[in-house]
Amino acid sequence: MLRLSWSTFTERWPLFVGAALTVCLGVALVQSSLLVLISVATLDAPAGLSTTELAGFAESVEVGVTLSALTLAFSAFLTVFIVGSTFAFTVAQRRRDLALLRLAGGGRGQLRRLLLGEAVLLGGIGTAAGVPVGLAVMAFQSWLLGALGFVPPGFTPQWRTWILGVSVGVGVAVAVAGVLVAARRASRVQPLEALRDSGEAARVMTAGRWGAGGLFGAGAVALVVLSPLGGAGGGQAMAVNAALCAAVAFSALSPLLVPGIARLLPAQAGGVLAELAGANLRDGVRRSASIAAPLIVLVGLLLGQTAALTSFATAAAAEQRRGTSGDLVVEATGAAAGPWVSGVPGVAATSTELTVPISVTRGTGEDAETERGTALVVDPAAYERFHPGTAGLAGLRGRAAAAGPGGDAGSPGETVAVRAGGADLGPLPVVAAAPARIGGGANLLLPAGLVPEHELADAPSRTFVALHPGADGMSVAAAVATVGEVHTVDEWSARDAAARDAMSTSVLLVIMGLGGVYALIGVVNAVVVGASARRPEFAAARAAGLSRGQVVRSALLESWAVTVIGLLLGVLAAGTTFLAVLATTAVVTGAATLAVPWPFVLTVCVGAFLVTGATSVITSMSATRTLPVALLGSRE
């Protein structure tokens, strides 16, 4: 049976090239992301680092691990989704060939073994190509992480021999899993039904599709409803994942949704070719749905992730500006800047915040968990004055701590063990909590005098300054500029907002960059596979009187119609994230915020039309090179 699978592959190789390519790229992405993740997680700190430098190194490692893990999860999801949909579409395109095998005496078990044999071959070929491609992807991914500052300087991912077993397992397992359900369904269809495209063979909405669509659709609704209850951190995570669930749901239901939306498109206004394209779109449900599915996922995830990151960054900037009062901000190093600034003529009040790295241990014994973070060393009364909305810090004195705006390090009534830099502060009761912010912040607030002075010598400090009425702000700014960098509060807030936007863009580029390209290749592959089986159809259209150019234009209109539908459903999927973002920001910050990056949306839409259009023209031109008579008289 494996020889028959190989013979089928060599004879129908144009149909299988796309499937092998998706396996190759999927293996490359997963292999690269896993190696980068392991390399970052096991990275040892260089010798001779100071406490501050060691904290910065640990923070870089933590960020690198987080981003690599997210990239790995996203790559694995895309691999399973795109490979599975590609293999299912490939099997559906061959249902007549498989029916002839059944009529020739092949049993159901033999048919399943044939398809599984093909999957093993394609998985092996894709894996063999994916391993070296993965090395190139790993080099690019590690360079990107380093260029954006998400990993420590000099980071180099390490090759591990055992990754070959993982790559083989991923490639072959995903290929076999992708074809398994399709093979089972193909073997259950009666041969005559497959030849006539009737009965079970004509049914495109299977129980599995209904189940997946309902399950992920319900998940998207649940995430939208629950996101405002998740707080600053949980709400953001649920909002981002809502678009993912909705995109999978729409993809599963695409054989139902695509033709339904196609009937709403104004085909009559485009003439005969538009009517023909509309008819082909509604008739070729499997083909249209397979092209739309990766497009839905691509657009839904890209727009959902981008809008979520942009919106939360915008909300965080606005929240920070509302939660900060004063006239000037002085950024310096060490604790000495604050007292010096407070003595400058014209200064009415100051609040100095020093940032120190901490590790917090919650629980005892086997239940103890230690996490790294940051703390602000503050004067409680001054902190409350310069941060409107903060109250209840009167008890933050002596040996005590308060939960900071970043949270996740304790709650009032809890006792946590804290290390600040190299100093062990011991167990500290959490006596209060600052309002949680959607933009995060320090995990703990510590009172002045608790952290040893030598740990604060190199600590970054930020001093907020309020001026006396009538004081000359420029003169005061010039005076305090001798100890640090001076900005107005508005300038400081705007600069912080720009940094958040840049960070959001960098995170999106790392997580979605390679995955987005992979999903786009999945769209191209679906168009190519769909056109490879349409040679007789194109020949019949030309024999009926259409020119080659008209056939190509009709295929282009059909491809663009599917693109419109895919974009529409992708935007609707992203809309679930939009709703969750609005609900989350309204609850956490008090102001519903949604920042849609319209230039990016336009770029995605135009890019989708260009890619699908160019692919459709190239494949249809290739499919119509042969004379119609030769195709109509062939064994196809």
XYZ file of C-alpha atoms in Angstrom:
636
model
C 0.000 0.000 0.000
C 2.937 2.334 0.624
C 4.110 1.726 -2.964
C 0.687 2.736 -4.222
C 0.851 5.868 -2.055
C 4.235 6.700 -3.577
C 2.919 6.111 -7.093
C -0.018 8.404 -6.404
C 2.316 11.037 -5.056
C 4.659 10.943 -8.061
C 1.738 11.046 -10.508
C -0.281 13.796 -8.788
C 2.638 15.741 -7.355
C 1.238 19.207 -8.199
C -1.647 18.477 -5.840
C 0.694 17.429 -3.034
C 3.413 20.072 -3.257
C 1.369 22.571 -1.270
C 0.671 20.023 1.470
C 4.376 19.176 1.752
C 5.211 22.887 1.849
C 2.808 23.542 4.729
C 4.351 20.656 6.684
C 7.845 21.993 5.935
C 7.072 25.492 7.184
C 5.132 24.203 10.175
C 8.045 21.999 11.257
C 10.462 24.888 10.732
C 8.407 27.295 12.875
C 7.838 24.836 15.722
C 11.454 23.654 15.701
C 12.814 27.199 15.699
C 10.469 28.443 18.434
C 11.197 25.451 20.663
C 14.982 25.742 20.308
C 14.885 29.487 21.011
C 12.632 28.903 24.042
C 14.906 26.221 25.525
C 18.027 28.281 24.818
C 16.627 31.385 26.511
C 15.269 29.443 29.492
C 18.634 27.738 30.157
C 20.782 30.839 29.599
C 23.274 31.438 32.407
C 24.047 34.936 33.618
C 27.586 36.202 32.887
C 29.914 36.405 35.856
C 30.631 39.716 37.535
C 27.234 41.367 37.092
C 26.075 43.832 39.709
C 22.748 43.401 41.459
C 21.049 45.841 39.090
C 22.620 44.251 36.011
C 21.674 40.787 37.235
C 18.077 41.946 37.673
C 18.095 43.367 34.146
C 19.487 40.084 32.805
C 16.807 38.087 34.631
C 14.108 40.397 33.269
C 15.393 39.945 29.703
C 15.385 36.182 30.126
C 11.847 36.237 31.492
C 10.609 38.390 28.600
C 12.410 36.186 26.082
C 10.909 33.030 27.566
C 7.417 34.533 27.564
C 7.591 35.712 23.955
C 9.195 32.472 22.759
C 6.509 30.425 24.510
C 3.759 32.529 22.917
C 5.415 32.209 19.508
C 5.698 28.446 19.975
C 2.028 28.146 20.927
C 0.950 30.316 18.001
C 3.179 28.383 15.577
C 1.847 25.039 16.816
C -1.748 26.233 16.428
C -1.165 27.484 12.883
C 0.661 24.284 11.946
C -2.177 22.055 13.101
C -4.836 24.304 11.565
C -3.232 24.948 8.180
C -1.815 21.450 7.657
C -5.116 19.882 8.717
C -7.224 22.074 6.430
C -4.790 21.621 3.524
C -4.771 17.832 3.781
C -8.546 17.687 4.164
C -8.949 19.836 1.043
C -6.458 17.664 -0.862
C -8.443 14.533 -0.029
C -11.726 16.228 -0.984
C -10.286 17.217 -4.360
C -9.590 13.530 -5.104
C -12.938 12.074 -4.131
C -13.624 10.887 -7.721
C -10.246 9.122 -7.916
C -10.910 7.457 -4.588
C -14.371 6.415 -5.724
C -12.851 4.705 -8.789
C -10.486 2.815 -6.512
C -13.483 1.614 -4.512
C -15.273 0.521 -7.690
C -12.130 -1.327 -8.785
C -12.330 -3.470 -5.658
C -10.543 -1.458 -3.002
C -11.947 -1.773 0.501
C -12.494 0.971 3.032
C -9.507 -0.114 5.100
C -7.293 -0.150 2.034
C -8.438 3.342 1.095
C -7.658 4.639 4.573
C -4.226 2.984 4.504
C -3.550 4.548 1.111
C -4.319 8.038 2.385
C -2.430 7.522 5.621
C 0.539 6.241 3.603
C 0.448 9.423 1.549
C 0.309 11.462 4.745
C 3.376 9.654 6.123
C 5.267 10.284 2.881
C 4.274 13.952 2.769
C 5.047 14.332 6.458
C 8.474 12.780 5.960
C 9.271 14.924 2.928
C 8.031 18.059 4.654
C 10.032 17.240 7.784
C 13.229 16.554 5.813
C 12.909 19.974 4.198
C 11.659 21.643 7.366
C 14.681 20.819 9.553
C 17.224 22.878 7.543
C 14.640 25.583 6.906
C 14.083 25.683 10.651
C 17.757 26.541 11.176
C 17.376 29.602 8.950
C 14.154 30.556 10.742
C 15.872 30.130 14.119
C 18.713 32.445 13.071
C 16.226 35.084 11.941
C 14.028 34.694 15.030
C 16.945 35.017 17.450
C 18.264 38.032 15.518
C 14.833 39.653 15.719
C 14.553 39.058 19.461
C 18.008 40.520 19.986
C 17.420 43.526 17.726
C 14.238 44.390 19.617
C 15.913 43.959 23.000
C 13.853 40.982 24.179
C 16.844 38.747 24.971
C 20.182 39.520 26.683
C 22.964 40.877 24.447
C 25.003 38.197 22.719
C 22.246 35.589 22.883
C 22.784 32.680 20.496
C 20.330 29.751 20.331
C 21.830 26.320 20.757
C 21.184 23.302 18.526
C 20.045 20.162 20.306
C 20.126 16.791 18.610
C 16.910 15.589 20.231
C 15.023 18.265 18.290
C 15.237 15.969 15.247
C 12.915 13.522 16.975
C 10.534 16.340 17.868
C 10.565 17.641 14.280
C 9.867 14.205 12.836
C 7.117 13.667 15.366
C 5.545 17.043 14.621
C 5.756 16.701 10.838
C 4.494 13.141 10.524
C 1.997 13.341 13.400
C 0.410 16.570 12.152
C 0.229 15.219 8.599
C -1.366 11.956 9.723
C -3.761 13.760 12.058
C -4.669 16.158 9.273
C -5.645 13.385 6.893
C -7.094 10.949 9.433
C -10.576 12.447 9.717
C -10.745 13.155 5.977
C -9.665 9.576 5.198
C -12.291 8.126 7.501
C -15.008 10.222 5.889
C -13.789 9.472 2.354
C -13.858 5.730 3.028
C -17.456 5.910 4.275
C -18.790 7.639 1.154
C -20.410 5.331 -1.382
C -18.407 5.235 -4.655
C -21.358 6.164 -6.878
C -22.230 9.083 -4.608
C -18.657 10.341 -4.917
C -18.726 10.036 -8.714
C -22.055 11.851 -8.934
C -21.214 14.258 -6.106
C -24.474 13.448 -4.371
C -25.655 12.109 -1.026
C -22.952 11.899 1.632
C -20.277 13.107 -0.824
C -22.107 16.380 -1.405
C -22.501 17.136 2.307
C -19.826 19.632 3.359
C -21.031 20.467 6.880
C -20.032 17.421 8.898
C -20.766 16.740 12.554
C -17.154 17.593 13.367
C -17.461 20.997 11.734
C -20.701 21.730 13.553
C -19.139 20.683 16.848
C -15.957 22.712 16.364
C -17.891 25.762 15.199
C -20.272 25.613 18.142
C -17.554 24.931 20.717
C -15.185 27.692 19.623
C -18.065 30.090 18.985
C -19.294 29.559 22.537
C -15.714 30.030 23.748
C -15.473 33.384 21.957
C -18.743 34.563 23.510
C -17.624 33.400 26.956
C -14.317 35.257 26.673
C -16.076 38.470 25.661
C -18.492 38.179 28.594
C -15.852 37.237 31.166
C -13.059 39.608 30.079
C -14.258 42.587 32.175
C -14.278 40.296 35.219
C -10.665 39.232 34.717
C -9.105 42.453 35.928
C -6.181 44.234 34.319
C -4.155 41.111 33.497
C -6.782 38.423 32.965
C -9.047 40.717 30.965
C -6.297 41.460 28.457
C -5.507 37.771 27.976
C -9.149 36.852 27.428
C -9.700 39.749 25.044
C -6.769 38.718 22.860
C -7.897 35.079 22.696
C -11.494 35.924 21.791
C -10.549 36.590 18.157
C -8.688 33.269 18.001
C -11.760 31.311 19.094
C -14.055 33.261 16.777
C -11.705 32.781 13.802
C -11.612 29.011 14.339
C -15.408 28.944 14.689
C -15.942 30.883 11.446
C -13.403 28.678 9.670
C -15.194 25.533 10.787
C -18.523 26.977 9.615
C -17.061 28.431 6.393
C -18.781 25.886 4.081
C -22.057 27.281 5.402
C -21.084 30.949 5.726
C -19.137 31.481 2.486
C -21.887 30.493 0.031
C -24.465 32.256 2.189
C -22.563 35.535 2.043
C -21.784 34.947 -1.639
C -25.489 35.135 -2.431
C -25.508 38.671 -1.028
C -22.759 39.893 -3.368
C -24.038 41.913 -6.369
C -22.933 39.505 -9.117
C -25.379 40.866 -11.726
C -23.698 44.273 -11.707
C -20.445 42.786 -13.035
C -21.796 41.172 -16.183
C -21.577 37.596 -17.422
C -18.119 36.912 -15.995
C -19.184 38.083 -12.539
C -22.284 35.875 -12.674
C -20.115 32.923 -13.721
C -17.677 33.642 -10.877
C -20.553 33.824 -8.393
C -21.999 30.539 -9.638
C -18.607 28.827 -9.392
C -18.141 30.225 -5.890
C -21.476 28.848 -4.706
C -20.974 25.536 -6.512
C -17.370 24.960 -5.377
C -18.185 25.188 -1.688
C -15.221 23.104 -0.544
C -12.797 25.102 -2.648
C -14.191 28.471 -1.540
C -14.288 27.457 2.124
C -10.719 26.114 2.016
C -9.445 29.387 0.563
C -11.441 31.503 3.008
C -10.466 29.523 6.149
C -6.765 30.513 6.411
C -7.698 34.042 5.353
C -10.233 34.257 8.188
C -7.629 33.093 10.711
C -4.951 35.408 9.315
C -7.138 38.532 9.301
C -8.892 37.733 12.580
C -5.665 37.173 14.492
C -3.731 40.040 12.920
C -6.457 42.627 13.388
C -7.519 41.309 16.784
C -3.985 41.192 18.185
C -2.989 44.547 16.710
C -6.111 46.365 17.883
C -5.847 44.798 21.351
C -2.206 45.761 21.854
C -2.776 49.276 20.479
C -5.935 49.795 22.516
C -4.449 48.597 25.780
C -1.363 50.755 25.225
C -3.590 53.781 24.526
C -5.740 53.037 27.566
C -2.650 52.608 29.742
C -1.218 55.945 28.593
C -4.490 57.766 29.261
C -4.874 56.023 32.622
C -1.356 56.974 33.632
C -1.899 60.616 32.687
C -5.155 60.760 34.677
C -3.422 59.098 37.611
C -0.476 61.487 37.719
C -0.450 65.086 38.917
C 2.314 67.655 39.172
C 4.251 69.944 36.864
C 7.651 68.357 36.276
C 9.258 64.911 36.330
C 12.956 64.488 37.120
C 14.549 61.161 36.169
C 17.849 60.403 37.870
C 19.741 57.668 39.739
C 19.854 57.055 43.463
C 17.940 58.493 46.395
C 19.860 61.765 46.687
C 18.051 63.505 43.795
C 14.703 63.732 45.620
C 15.840 65.746 48.707
C 17.966 68.010 46.506
C 15.046 68.781 44.161
C 12.725 69.545 47.074
C 15.048 72.332 48.212
C 15.038 74.195 44.894
C 13.230 77.589 45.112
C 9.793 77.463 43.540
C 9.219 73.762 44.359
C 6.125 73.240 46.522
C 6.159 69.444 46.911
C 7.912 66.376 45.564
C 7.405 62.629 45.481
C 10.425 60.425 44.755
C 9.955 56.846 43.579
C 12.952 54.512 43.362
C 12.665 51.313 41.343
C 14.374 48.222 42.778
C 14.305 44.620 41.540
C 12.656 42.203 43.924
C 11.796 38.568 44.296
C 8.604 37.739 46.171
C 7.838 34.380 47.763
C 4.227 33.599 48.517
C 3.195 30.588 50.580
C 5.361 28.239 52.615
C 6.895 24.829 52.251
C 5.921 22.911 49.137
C 3.314 25.553 48.279
C 5.874 28.360 48.146
C 6.118 30.197 44.828
C 8.767 32.805 44.031
C 8.370 35.424 41.314
C 10.577 38.259 40.166
C 9.337 41.789 39.728
C 9.953 45.376 40.751
C 9.083 47.530 43.744
C 8.807 51.271 44.236
C 10.354 52.742 47.358
C 8.076 55.685 48.178
C 6.859 58.098 50.783
C 3.195 57.012 51.193
C 1.722 60.486 51.723
C 3.650 62.015 48.807
C 2.753 59.071 46.580
C -0.956 59.559 47.295
C -0.698 63.280 46.532
C 0.867 62.824 43.107
C -1.227 59.800 42.101
C -4.934 60.716 42.289
C -7.168 57.785 43.081
C -4.622 56.198 45.409
C -5.614 56.093 49.064
C -5.234 53.934 52.138
C -1.427 53.884 52.249
C -1.247 55.380 55.732
C -0.293 51.988 57.161
C 2.685 51.663 54.811
C 5.407 52.318 57.335
C 8.144 50.316 59.036
C 8.222 46.667 58.046
C 5.255 46.534 55.668
C 4.448 46.467 51.976
C 1.556 47.432 49.730
C 0.441 45.795 46.508
C 1.541 47.956 43.586
C -0.317 48.881 40.400
C 1.212 45.859 38.669
C -0.253 43.456 41.258
C 0.566 39.715 41.305
C 2.769 40.000 44.408
C 0.311 39.833 47.272
C -2.969 41.167 48.535
C -3.929 43.004 51.760
C -3.848 40.659 54.728
C -1.234 38.390 53.158
C 2.385 38.065 54.292
C 5.087 37.738 51.633
C 8.849 37.173 51.829
C 10.735 39.831 49.882
C 14.289 40.194 48.626
C 15.202 43.648 47.266
C 18.312 43.344 45.139
C 20.787 41.492 47.335
C 19.054 42.362 50.637
C 16.714 39.925 52.344
C 13.864 41.985 53.814
C 12.217 38.916 55.344
C 8.459 38.411 55.699
C 6.394 41.586 55.191
C 2.663 42.008 55.768
C 0.764 43.492 52.828
C -1.208 46.302 54.479
C -2.728 48.093 51.467
C -3.077 48.019 47.705
C -2.667 50.682 45.031
C -5.273 50.568 42.241
C -4.351 48.004 39.584
C -3.506 49.566 36.237
C -4.089 48.114 32.814
C -0.588 49.199 31.850
C 0.923 47.365 34.796
C 3.664 48.828 36.960
C 5.543 47.934 40.104
C 4.453 44.792 41.911
C 4.974 46.192 45.418
C 5.246 49.557 47.161
C 7.812 49.686 49.971
C 8.220 52.493 52.540
C 11.347 54.606 52.576
C 13.947 53.321 55.017
C 13.102 49.648 54.614
C 15.512 48.920 51.751
C 19.216 49.378 52.667
C 20.785 52.522 51.218
C 23.494 50.624 49.318
C 20.755 48.836 47.321
C 19.338 52.208 46.266
C 22.621 53.804 45.186
C 22.191 52.802 41.532
C 18.403 52.523 41.534
C 16.541 54.524 38.846
C 14.558 57.311 40.483
C 11.644 59.408 39.318
C 10.747 62.594 41.214
C 7.415 64.269 40.570
C 7.482 68.021 41.232
C 4.650 70.435 42.045
C 5.490 74.135 41.738
C 4.342 77.055 43.850
C 1.689 79.207 42.168
C 3.450 81.801 40.033
C 6.801 79.991 40.068
C 8.859 80.168 36.877
C 8.721 76.597 35.549
C 11.609 77.127 33.130
C 13.895 78.413 35.877
C 13.025 75.489 38.157
C 13.513 73.022 35.298
C 16.934 74.514 34.537
C 17.922 74.242 38.187
C 16.897 70.623 38.684
C 18.367 69.597 35.320
C 21.751 69.425 37.036
C 20.696 66.181 38.788
C 18.748 64.438 36.073
C 16.656 64.563 32.941
C 13.680 66.918 33.246
C 10.333 66.788 31.442
C 6.927 68.251 31.998
C 4.379 65.695 33.121
C 2.696 65.896 29.721
C 5.995 65.327 27.898
C 6.894 62.444 30.164
C 3.472 60.866 29.669
C 3.679 61.275 25.867
C 7.139 59.723 25.797
C 5.960 56.821 27.903
C 2.992 56.327 25.538
C 5.344 56.274 22.532
C 7.478 53.662 24.286
C 4.385 51.541 24.955
C 3.361 51.760 21.286
C 6.847 50.744 20.189
C 6.818 47.840 22.620
C 3.393 46.706 21.390
C 4.601 46.804 17.792
C 7.712 44.817 18.677
C 5.722 42.177 20.556
C 3.293 41.848 17.644
C 6.181 41.513 15.200
C 7.803 38.732 17.224
C 4.650 36.725 17.878
C 2.705 37.289 14.659
C 5.438 38.023 12.105
C 6.501 34.562 10.966
C 3.105 33.075 11.818
C 1.357 35.670 9.661
C 3.610 34.828 6.718
C 2.841 31.137 7.249
C -0.904 31.787 7.285
C -0.540 33.854 4.108
C 1.269 30.958 2.448
C -1.646 28.770 3.527
C -3.987 31.108 1.633
C -1.792 30.910 -1.475
C -1.585 27.137 -1.202
C -5.362 26.797 -0.979
C -5.756 28.858 -4.169
C -3.160 26.743 -5.986
C -4.630 23.413 -4.855
C -8.114 24.579 -5.783
C -7.036 25.578 -9.291
C -5.051 22.389 -9.926
C -8.241 20.332 -10.258
C -10.111 22.854 -12.445
C -8.435 22.224 -15.803
C -11.435 20.321 -17.238
C -13.785 23.004 -15.888
C -11.764 25.767 -17.542
C -11.590 23.746 -20.749
C -15.383 23.300 -20.773
C -15.845 27.058 -20.294
C -13.538 27.778 -23.238
C -15.275 25.171 -25.398
C -18.567 26.922 -24.592
C -17.261 30.136 -26.162
C -15.218 31.970 -23.505
C -11.740 33.133 -24.384
C -8.733 32.260 -22.287
C -8.608 35.813 -20.932
C -12.278 35.661 -19.934
C -11.725 32.404 -18.056
C -8.774 33.934 -16.218
C -10.768 37.081 -15.349
C -13.684 34.970 -14.125
C -11.331 32.990 -11.860
C -9.859 36.272 -10.623
C -13.313 37.661 -9.781
C -14.154 34.441 -7.970
C -10.902 34.624 -6.002
C -11.549 38.236 -5.065
C -15.095 37.421 -4.008
C -13.747 34.741 -1.660
C -11.206 37.290 -0.413
C -13.997 39.766 0.367
C -15.864 37.089 2.302
C -12.716 35.968 4.131
C -11.880 39.542 5.068
C -15.428 40.154 6.261
C -15.466 37.063 8.457
C -11.945 37.833 9.697
C -13.019 41.331 10.701
C -16.076 39.875 12.454
C -13.774 37.482 14.323
C -11.553 40.398 15.324
C -14.735 42.206 16.404
C -15.052 39.850 19.363
C -11.693 41.113 20.595
C -12.844 44.683 19.975
C -15.872 44.109 22.219
C -13.762 42.465 24.918
C -11.255 45.329 24.794
C -14.009 47.913 25.212
C -15.527 46.025 28.132
C -12.185 45.437 29.859
C -10.895 49.002 29.540
C -14.243 50.393 30.691
C -14.133 48.363 33.905
C -10.408 48.698 34.692
C -9.745 52.306 33.665
C -13.238 53.789 33.760
C -13.130 54.758 30.074
C -13.899 52.365 27.223
C -10.991 52.533 24.777
C -10.612 51.068 21.302
C -7.776 52.167 18.992
C -8.124 50.497 15.596
C -4.940 50.850 13.499
C -6.682 51.798 10.261
C -3.504 52.036 8.142
C -2.660 48.481 9.172
C -6.212 47.315 8.404
C -5.979 48.873 4.935
C -2.588 47.256 4.369
C -3.917 43.820 5.308
C -6.939 44.192 3.010
C -4.938 45.444 0.041
C -2.272 42.792 0.623
C -4.893 40.036 0.716
C -6.363 41.165 -2.613
C -2.920 41.404 -4.215
C -1.804 37.980 -3.001
C -4.982 36.077 -3.858
C -5.365 37.954 -7.144
C -1.805 37.323 -8.293
C -1.991 33.660 -7.260
C -5.316 33.187 -9.044
C -4.060 34.747 -12.278
C -0.846 32.704 -12.299
C -2.557 29.389 -11.533
C -5.464 29.935 -13.950
C -3.053 30.974 -16.718
C -1.118 27.776 -16.088
C -4.308 25.692 -16.037
C -5.486 27.105 -19.398
C -2.260 26.660 -21.371
C -3.422 23.350 -22.851
C -5.969 23.396 -25.671
C -9.532 22.717 -24.429
C -10.012 19.775 -26.812
C -6.948 18.039 -25.446
C -8.203 18.388 -21.874
C -11.796 17.423 -22.599
C -10.617 14.338 -24.409
C -8.140 13.303 -21.735
C -8.641 10.744 -19.020
C -9.430 13.518 -16.559
